[in-house]
PDB file of C-alpha atoms in Angstrom:
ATOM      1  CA  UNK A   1     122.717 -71.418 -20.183  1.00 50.00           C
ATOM      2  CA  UNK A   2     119.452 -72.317 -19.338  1.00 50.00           C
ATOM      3  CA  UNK A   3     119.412 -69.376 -16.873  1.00 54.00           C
ATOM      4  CA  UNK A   4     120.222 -66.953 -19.459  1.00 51.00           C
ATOM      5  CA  UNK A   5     117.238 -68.420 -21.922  1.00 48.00           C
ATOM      6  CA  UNK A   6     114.789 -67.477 -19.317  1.00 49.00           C
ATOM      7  CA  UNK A   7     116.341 -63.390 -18.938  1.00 51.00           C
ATOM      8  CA  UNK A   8     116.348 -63.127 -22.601  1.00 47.00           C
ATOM      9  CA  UNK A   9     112.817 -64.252 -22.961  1.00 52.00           C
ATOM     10  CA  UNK A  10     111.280 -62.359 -20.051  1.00 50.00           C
ATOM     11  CA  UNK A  11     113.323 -59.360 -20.904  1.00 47.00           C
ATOM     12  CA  UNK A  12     112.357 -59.483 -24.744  1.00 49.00           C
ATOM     13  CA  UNK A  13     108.502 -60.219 -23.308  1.00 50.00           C
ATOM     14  CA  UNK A  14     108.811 -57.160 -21.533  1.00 55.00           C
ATOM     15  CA  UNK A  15     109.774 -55.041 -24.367  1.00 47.00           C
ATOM     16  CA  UNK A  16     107.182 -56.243 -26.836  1.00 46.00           C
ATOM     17  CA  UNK A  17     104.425 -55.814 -24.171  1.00 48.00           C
ATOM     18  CA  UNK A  18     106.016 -51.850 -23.249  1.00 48.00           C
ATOM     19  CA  UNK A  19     106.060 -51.638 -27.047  1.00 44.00           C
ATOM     20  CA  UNK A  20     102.364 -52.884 -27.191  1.00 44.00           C
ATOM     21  CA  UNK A  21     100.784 -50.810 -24.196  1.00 48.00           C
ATOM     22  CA  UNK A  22     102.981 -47.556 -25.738  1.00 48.00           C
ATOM     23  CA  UNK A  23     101.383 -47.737 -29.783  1.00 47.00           C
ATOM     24  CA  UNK A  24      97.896 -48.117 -27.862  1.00 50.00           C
ATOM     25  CA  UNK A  25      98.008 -45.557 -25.728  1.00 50.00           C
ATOM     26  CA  UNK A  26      96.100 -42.439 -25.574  1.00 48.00           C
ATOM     27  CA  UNK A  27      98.780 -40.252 -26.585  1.00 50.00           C
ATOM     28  CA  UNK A  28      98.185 -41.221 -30.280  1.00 46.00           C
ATOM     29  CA  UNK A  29      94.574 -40.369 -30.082  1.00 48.00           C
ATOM     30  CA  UNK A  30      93.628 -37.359 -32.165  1.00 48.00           C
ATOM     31  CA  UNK A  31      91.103 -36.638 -29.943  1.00 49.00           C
ATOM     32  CA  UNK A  32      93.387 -36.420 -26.761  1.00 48.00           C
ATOM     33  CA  UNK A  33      95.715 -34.193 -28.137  1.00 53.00           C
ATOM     34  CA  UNK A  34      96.875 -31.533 -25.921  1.00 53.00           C
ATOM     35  CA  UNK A  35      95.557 -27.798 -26.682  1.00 57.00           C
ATOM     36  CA  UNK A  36      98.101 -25.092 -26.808  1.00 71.00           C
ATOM     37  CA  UNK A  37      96.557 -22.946 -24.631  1.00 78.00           C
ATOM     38  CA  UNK A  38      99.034 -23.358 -21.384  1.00 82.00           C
ATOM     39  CA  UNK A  39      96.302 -23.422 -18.714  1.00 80.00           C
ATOM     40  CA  UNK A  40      94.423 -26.268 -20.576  1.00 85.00           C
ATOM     41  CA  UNK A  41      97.662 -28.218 -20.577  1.00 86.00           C
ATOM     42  CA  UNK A  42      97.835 -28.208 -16.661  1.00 86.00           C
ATOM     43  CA  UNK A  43      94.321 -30.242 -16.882  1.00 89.00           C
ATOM     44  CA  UNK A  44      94.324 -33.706 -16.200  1.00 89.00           C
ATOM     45  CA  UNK A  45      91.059 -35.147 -18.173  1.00 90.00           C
ATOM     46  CA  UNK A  46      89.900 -38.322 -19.038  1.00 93.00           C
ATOM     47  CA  UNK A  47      90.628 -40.161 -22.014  1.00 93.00           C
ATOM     48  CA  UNK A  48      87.630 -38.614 -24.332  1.00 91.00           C
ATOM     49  CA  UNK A  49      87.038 -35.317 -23.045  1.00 89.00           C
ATOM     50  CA  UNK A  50      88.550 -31.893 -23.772  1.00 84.00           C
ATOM     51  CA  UNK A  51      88.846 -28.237 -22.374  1.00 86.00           C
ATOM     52  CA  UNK A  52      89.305 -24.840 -24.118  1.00 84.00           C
ATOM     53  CA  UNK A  53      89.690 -22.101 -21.801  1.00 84.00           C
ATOM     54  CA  UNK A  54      87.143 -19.919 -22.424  1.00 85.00           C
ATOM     55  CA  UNK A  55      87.699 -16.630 -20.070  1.00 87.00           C
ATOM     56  CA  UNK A  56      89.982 -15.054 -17.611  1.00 88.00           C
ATOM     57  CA  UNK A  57      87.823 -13.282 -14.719  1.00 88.00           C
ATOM     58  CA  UNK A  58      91.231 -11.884 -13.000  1.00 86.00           C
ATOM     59  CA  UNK A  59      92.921 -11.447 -16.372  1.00 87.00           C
ATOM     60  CA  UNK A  60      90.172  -8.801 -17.190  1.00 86.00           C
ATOM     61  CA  UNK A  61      90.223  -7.274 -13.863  1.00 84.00           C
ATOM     62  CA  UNK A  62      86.978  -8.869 -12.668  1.00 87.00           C
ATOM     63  CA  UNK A  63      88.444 -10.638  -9.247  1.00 84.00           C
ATOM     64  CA  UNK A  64      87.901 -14.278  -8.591  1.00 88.00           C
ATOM     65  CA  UNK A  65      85.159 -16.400  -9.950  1.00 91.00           C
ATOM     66  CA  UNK A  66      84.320 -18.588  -6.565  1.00 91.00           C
ATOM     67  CA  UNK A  67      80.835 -19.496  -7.478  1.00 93.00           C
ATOM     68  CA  UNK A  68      79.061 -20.349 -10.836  1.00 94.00           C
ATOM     69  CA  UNK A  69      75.293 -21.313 -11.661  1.00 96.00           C
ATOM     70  CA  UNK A  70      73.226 -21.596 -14.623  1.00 96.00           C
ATOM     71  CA  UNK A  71      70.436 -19.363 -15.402  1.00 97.00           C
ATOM     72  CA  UNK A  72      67.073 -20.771 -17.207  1.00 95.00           C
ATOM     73  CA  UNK A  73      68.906 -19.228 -20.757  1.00 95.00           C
ATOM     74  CA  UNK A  74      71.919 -21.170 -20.535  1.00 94.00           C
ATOM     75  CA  UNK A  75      74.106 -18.218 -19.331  1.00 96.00           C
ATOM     76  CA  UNK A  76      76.959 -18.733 -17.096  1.00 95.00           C
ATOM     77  CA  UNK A  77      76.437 -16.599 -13.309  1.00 96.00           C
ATOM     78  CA  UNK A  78      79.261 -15.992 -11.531  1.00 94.00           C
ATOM     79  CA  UNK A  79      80.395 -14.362  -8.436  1.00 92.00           C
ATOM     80  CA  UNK A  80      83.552 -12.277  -7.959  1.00 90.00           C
ATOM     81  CA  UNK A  81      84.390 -13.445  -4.067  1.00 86.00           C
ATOM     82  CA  UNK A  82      85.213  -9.764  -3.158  1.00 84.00           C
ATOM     83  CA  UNK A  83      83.009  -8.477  -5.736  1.00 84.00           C
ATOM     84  CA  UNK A  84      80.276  -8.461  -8.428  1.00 89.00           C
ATOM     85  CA  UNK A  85      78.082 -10.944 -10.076  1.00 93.00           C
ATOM     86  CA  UNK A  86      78.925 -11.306 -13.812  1.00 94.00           C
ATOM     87  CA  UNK A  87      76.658 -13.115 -16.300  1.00 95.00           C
ATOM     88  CA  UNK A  88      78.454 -14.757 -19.583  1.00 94.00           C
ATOM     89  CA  UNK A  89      76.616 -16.020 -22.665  1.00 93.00           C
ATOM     90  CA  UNK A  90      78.686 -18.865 -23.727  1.00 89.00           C
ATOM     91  CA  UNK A  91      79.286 -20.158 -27.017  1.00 89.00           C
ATOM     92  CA  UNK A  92      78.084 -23.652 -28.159  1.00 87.00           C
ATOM     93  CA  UNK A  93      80.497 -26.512 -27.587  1.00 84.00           C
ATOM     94  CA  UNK A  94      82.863 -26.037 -30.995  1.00 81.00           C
ATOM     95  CA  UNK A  95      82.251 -22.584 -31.645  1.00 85.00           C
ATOM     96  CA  UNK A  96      84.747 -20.739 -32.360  1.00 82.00           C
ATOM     97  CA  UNK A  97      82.998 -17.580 -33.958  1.00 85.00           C
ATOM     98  CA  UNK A  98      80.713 -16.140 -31.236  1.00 85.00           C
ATOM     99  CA  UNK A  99      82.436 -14.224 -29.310  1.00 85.00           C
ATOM    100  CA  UNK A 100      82.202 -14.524 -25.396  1.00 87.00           C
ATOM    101  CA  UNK A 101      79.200 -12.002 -23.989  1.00 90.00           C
ATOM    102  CA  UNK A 102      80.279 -11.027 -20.349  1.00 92.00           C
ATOM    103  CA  UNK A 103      77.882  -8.229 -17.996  1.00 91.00           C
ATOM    104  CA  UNK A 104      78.870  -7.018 -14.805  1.00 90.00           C
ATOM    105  CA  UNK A 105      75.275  -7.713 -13.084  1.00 89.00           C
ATOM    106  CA  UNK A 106      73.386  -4.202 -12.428  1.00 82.00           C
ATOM    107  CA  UNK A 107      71.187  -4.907  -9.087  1.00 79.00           C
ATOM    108  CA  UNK A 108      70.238  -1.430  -7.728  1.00 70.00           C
ATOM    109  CA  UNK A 109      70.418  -0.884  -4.090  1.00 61.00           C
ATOM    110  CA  UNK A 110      66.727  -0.089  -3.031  1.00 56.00           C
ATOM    111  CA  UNK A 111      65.729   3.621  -4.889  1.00 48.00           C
ATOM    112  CA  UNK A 112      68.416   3.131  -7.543  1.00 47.00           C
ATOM    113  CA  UNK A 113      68.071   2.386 -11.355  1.00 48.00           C
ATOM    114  CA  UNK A 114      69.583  -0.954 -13.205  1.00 48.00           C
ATOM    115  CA  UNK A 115      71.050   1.586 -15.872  1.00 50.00           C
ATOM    116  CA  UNK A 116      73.438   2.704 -13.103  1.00 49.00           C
ATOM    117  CA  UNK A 117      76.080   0.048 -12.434  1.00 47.00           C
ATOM    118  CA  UNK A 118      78.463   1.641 -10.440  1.00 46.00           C
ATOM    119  CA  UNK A 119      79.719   0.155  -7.385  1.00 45.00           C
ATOM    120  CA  UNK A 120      77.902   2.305  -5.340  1.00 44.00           C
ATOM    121  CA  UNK A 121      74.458   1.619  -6.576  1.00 47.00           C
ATOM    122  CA  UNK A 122      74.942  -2.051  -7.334  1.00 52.00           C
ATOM    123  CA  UNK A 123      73.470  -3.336  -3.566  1.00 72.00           C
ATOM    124  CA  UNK A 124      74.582  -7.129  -3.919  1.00 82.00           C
ATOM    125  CA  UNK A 125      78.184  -8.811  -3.936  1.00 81.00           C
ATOM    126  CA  UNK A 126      80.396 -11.049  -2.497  1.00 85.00           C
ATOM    127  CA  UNK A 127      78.661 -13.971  -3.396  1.00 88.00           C
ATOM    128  CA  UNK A 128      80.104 -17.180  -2.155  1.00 90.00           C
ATOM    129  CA  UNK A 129      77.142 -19.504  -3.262  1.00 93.00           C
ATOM    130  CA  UNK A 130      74.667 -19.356  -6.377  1.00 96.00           C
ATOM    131  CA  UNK A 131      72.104 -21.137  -7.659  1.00 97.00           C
ATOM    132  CA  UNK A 132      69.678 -21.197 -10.463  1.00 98.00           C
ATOM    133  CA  UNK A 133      66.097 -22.283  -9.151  1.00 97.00           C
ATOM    134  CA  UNK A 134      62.350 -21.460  -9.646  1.00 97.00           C
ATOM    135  CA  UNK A 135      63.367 -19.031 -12.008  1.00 96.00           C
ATOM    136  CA  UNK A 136      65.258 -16.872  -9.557  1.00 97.00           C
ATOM    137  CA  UNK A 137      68.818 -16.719  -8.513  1.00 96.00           C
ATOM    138  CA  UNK A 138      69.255 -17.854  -5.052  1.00 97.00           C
ATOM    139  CA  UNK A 139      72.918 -15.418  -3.652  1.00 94.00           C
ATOM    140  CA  UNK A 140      74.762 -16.598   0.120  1.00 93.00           C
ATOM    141  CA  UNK A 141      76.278 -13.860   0.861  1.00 90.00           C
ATOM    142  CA  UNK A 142      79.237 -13.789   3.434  1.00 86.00           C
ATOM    143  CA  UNK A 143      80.310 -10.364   3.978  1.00 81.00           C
ATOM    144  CA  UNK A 144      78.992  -7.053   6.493  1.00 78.00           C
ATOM    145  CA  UNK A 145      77.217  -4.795   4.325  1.00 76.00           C
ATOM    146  CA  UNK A 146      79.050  -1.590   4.105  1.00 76.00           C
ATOM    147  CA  UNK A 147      79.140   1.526   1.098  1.00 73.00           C
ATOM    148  CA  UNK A 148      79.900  -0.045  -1.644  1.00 73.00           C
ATOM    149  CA  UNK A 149      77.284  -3.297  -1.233  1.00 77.00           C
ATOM    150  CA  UNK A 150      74.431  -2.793   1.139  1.00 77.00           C
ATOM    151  CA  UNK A 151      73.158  -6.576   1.338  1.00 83.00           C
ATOM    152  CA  UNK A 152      74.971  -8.269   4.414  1.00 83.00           C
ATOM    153  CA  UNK A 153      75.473 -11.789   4.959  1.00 87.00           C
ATOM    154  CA  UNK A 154      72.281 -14.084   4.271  1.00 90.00           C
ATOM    155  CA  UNK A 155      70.531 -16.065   1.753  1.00 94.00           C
ATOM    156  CA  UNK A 156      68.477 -13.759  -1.180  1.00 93.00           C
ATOM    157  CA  UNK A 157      66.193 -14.630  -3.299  1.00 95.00           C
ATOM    158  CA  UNK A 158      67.180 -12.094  -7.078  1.00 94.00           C
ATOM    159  CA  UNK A 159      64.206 -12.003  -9.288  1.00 94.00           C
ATOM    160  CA  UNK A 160      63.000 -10.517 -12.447  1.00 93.00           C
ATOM    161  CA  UNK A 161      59.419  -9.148 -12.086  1.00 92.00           C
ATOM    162  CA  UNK A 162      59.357  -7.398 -15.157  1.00 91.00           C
ATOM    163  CA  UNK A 163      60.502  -9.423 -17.576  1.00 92.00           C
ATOM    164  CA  UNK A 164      63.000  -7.301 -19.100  1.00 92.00           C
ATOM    165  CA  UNK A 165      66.003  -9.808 -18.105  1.00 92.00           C
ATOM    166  CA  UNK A 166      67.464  -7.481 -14.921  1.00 90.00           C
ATOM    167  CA  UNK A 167      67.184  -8.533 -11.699  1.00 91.00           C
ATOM    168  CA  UNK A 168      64.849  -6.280  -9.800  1.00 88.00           C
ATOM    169  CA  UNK A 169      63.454  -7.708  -6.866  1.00 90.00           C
ATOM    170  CA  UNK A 170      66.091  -8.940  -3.651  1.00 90.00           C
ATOM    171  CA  UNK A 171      64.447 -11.059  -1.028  1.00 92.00           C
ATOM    172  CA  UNK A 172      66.388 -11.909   2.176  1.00 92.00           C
ATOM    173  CA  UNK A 173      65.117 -15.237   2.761  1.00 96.00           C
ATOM    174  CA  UNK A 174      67.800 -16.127   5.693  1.00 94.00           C
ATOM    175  CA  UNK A 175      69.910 -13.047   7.586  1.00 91.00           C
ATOM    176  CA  UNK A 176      73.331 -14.657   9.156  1.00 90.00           C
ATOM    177  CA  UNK A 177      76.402 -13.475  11.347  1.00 86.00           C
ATOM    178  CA  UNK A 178      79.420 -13.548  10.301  1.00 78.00           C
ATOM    179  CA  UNK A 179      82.090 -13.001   6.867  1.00 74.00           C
ATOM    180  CA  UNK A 180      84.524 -13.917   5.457  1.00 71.00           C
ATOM    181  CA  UNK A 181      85.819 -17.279   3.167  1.00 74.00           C
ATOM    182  CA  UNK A 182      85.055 -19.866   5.990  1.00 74.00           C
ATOM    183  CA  UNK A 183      81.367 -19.637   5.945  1.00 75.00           C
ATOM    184  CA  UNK A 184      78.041 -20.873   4.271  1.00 82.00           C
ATOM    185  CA  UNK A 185      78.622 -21.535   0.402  1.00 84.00           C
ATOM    186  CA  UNK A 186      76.776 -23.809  -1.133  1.00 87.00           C
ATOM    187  CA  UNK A 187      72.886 -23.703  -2.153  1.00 94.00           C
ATOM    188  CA  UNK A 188      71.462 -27.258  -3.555  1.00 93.00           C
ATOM    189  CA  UNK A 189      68.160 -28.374  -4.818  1.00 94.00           C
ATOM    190  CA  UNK A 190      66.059 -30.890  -2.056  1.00 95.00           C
ATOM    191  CA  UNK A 191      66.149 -34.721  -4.055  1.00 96.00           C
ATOM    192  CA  UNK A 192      62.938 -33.951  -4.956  1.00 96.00           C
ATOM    193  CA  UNK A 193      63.667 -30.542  -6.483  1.00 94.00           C
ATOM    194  CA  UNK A 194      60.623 -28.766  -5.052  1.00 95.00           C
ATOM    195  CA  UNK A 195      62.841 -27.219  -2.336  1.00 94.00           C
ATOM    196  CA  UNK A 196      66.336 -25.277  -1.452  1.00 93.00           C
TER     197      UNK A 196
END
């Protein structure tokens, strides 16, 4: 008898505590609550923060975004990894009026205008690394230059001498051999931020 005391009392303390941990769980927090956008619901956030999904590069035919920076505005740069660099003004957290802003970069091959944006006069692309820094954007490229982007694998320095927010100026800073996925990606800030 004795014996079945102690099952019923661990057994009932084992309910009350699943009841307990299950009313103060997460899942009863408004602010958790799942969005009903499918893609969000894949994420797996921590308790307190949420996701909208704000854009679909290969939904809109615009390849895939491998690389992302920020600019000194706040806009979004991103690289298609066979393709383009696309700039996207994004809305404040909570907005949900301004629409999304997204440009297919125009970076003339030397002798070329930034009106023309056709794959043949844009001179930069497949970006695998970018990076916002001393007001330029800092491009690793990983791909043999060939007709449709003349700029081969390197590091470039894009800048905007004019002012008028296009990027007209392309520096190689570092030529390398080689393209492909499985190369150079990344571009980071020194500790002390003075450097690349």
């Amino acid at each position: 008898m004795c014996s079945n005391f102690f099952r019923f009392k661990t057994l009932s303390t084992i309910v009350l505590f699943s009841v307990l941990i299950y009313s103060c769980s997460e899942k009863n927090d408004p602010s958790t609550k799942s969005s009903p956008d499918p893609k969000v619901q894949k994420l797996k956030l921590p308790q307190g923060f949420h996701a909208d999904h704000l854009y679909g590069p290969s939904e809109n035919g615009e390849g895939s975004w491998v690389s992302m920076t920020f600019d000194g505005k706040g806009r979004l740069l991103a690289s298609d990894q066979y393709g383009s660099i696309y700039r996207m003004q994004v809305p404040a957290i909570g907005d949900t009026v301004t629409k999304l802003k997204i440009e297919k970069l125009s970076i003339p091959n030397e002798g070329g205008t930034t009106a023309d944006t056709s794959k043949k006069k844009v001179s930069i692309g497949y970006a695998h690394g970018l990076l916002w820094a001393f007001n330029s954007l800092y491009v690793m490229i990983n791909h043999e230059s060939d007709s449709e982007f003349s700029k081969g694998s390197g590091l470039y320095r894009l800048q905007d001498t004019d002012g008028d927010d296009r990027f007209d100026k392309i520096t190689l800073l570092k030529a390398l051999e080689g393209e492909g996925e499985h190369g150079p990606h990344s571009i980071v800030l020194s500790p002390d931020k003075k450097s690349l």
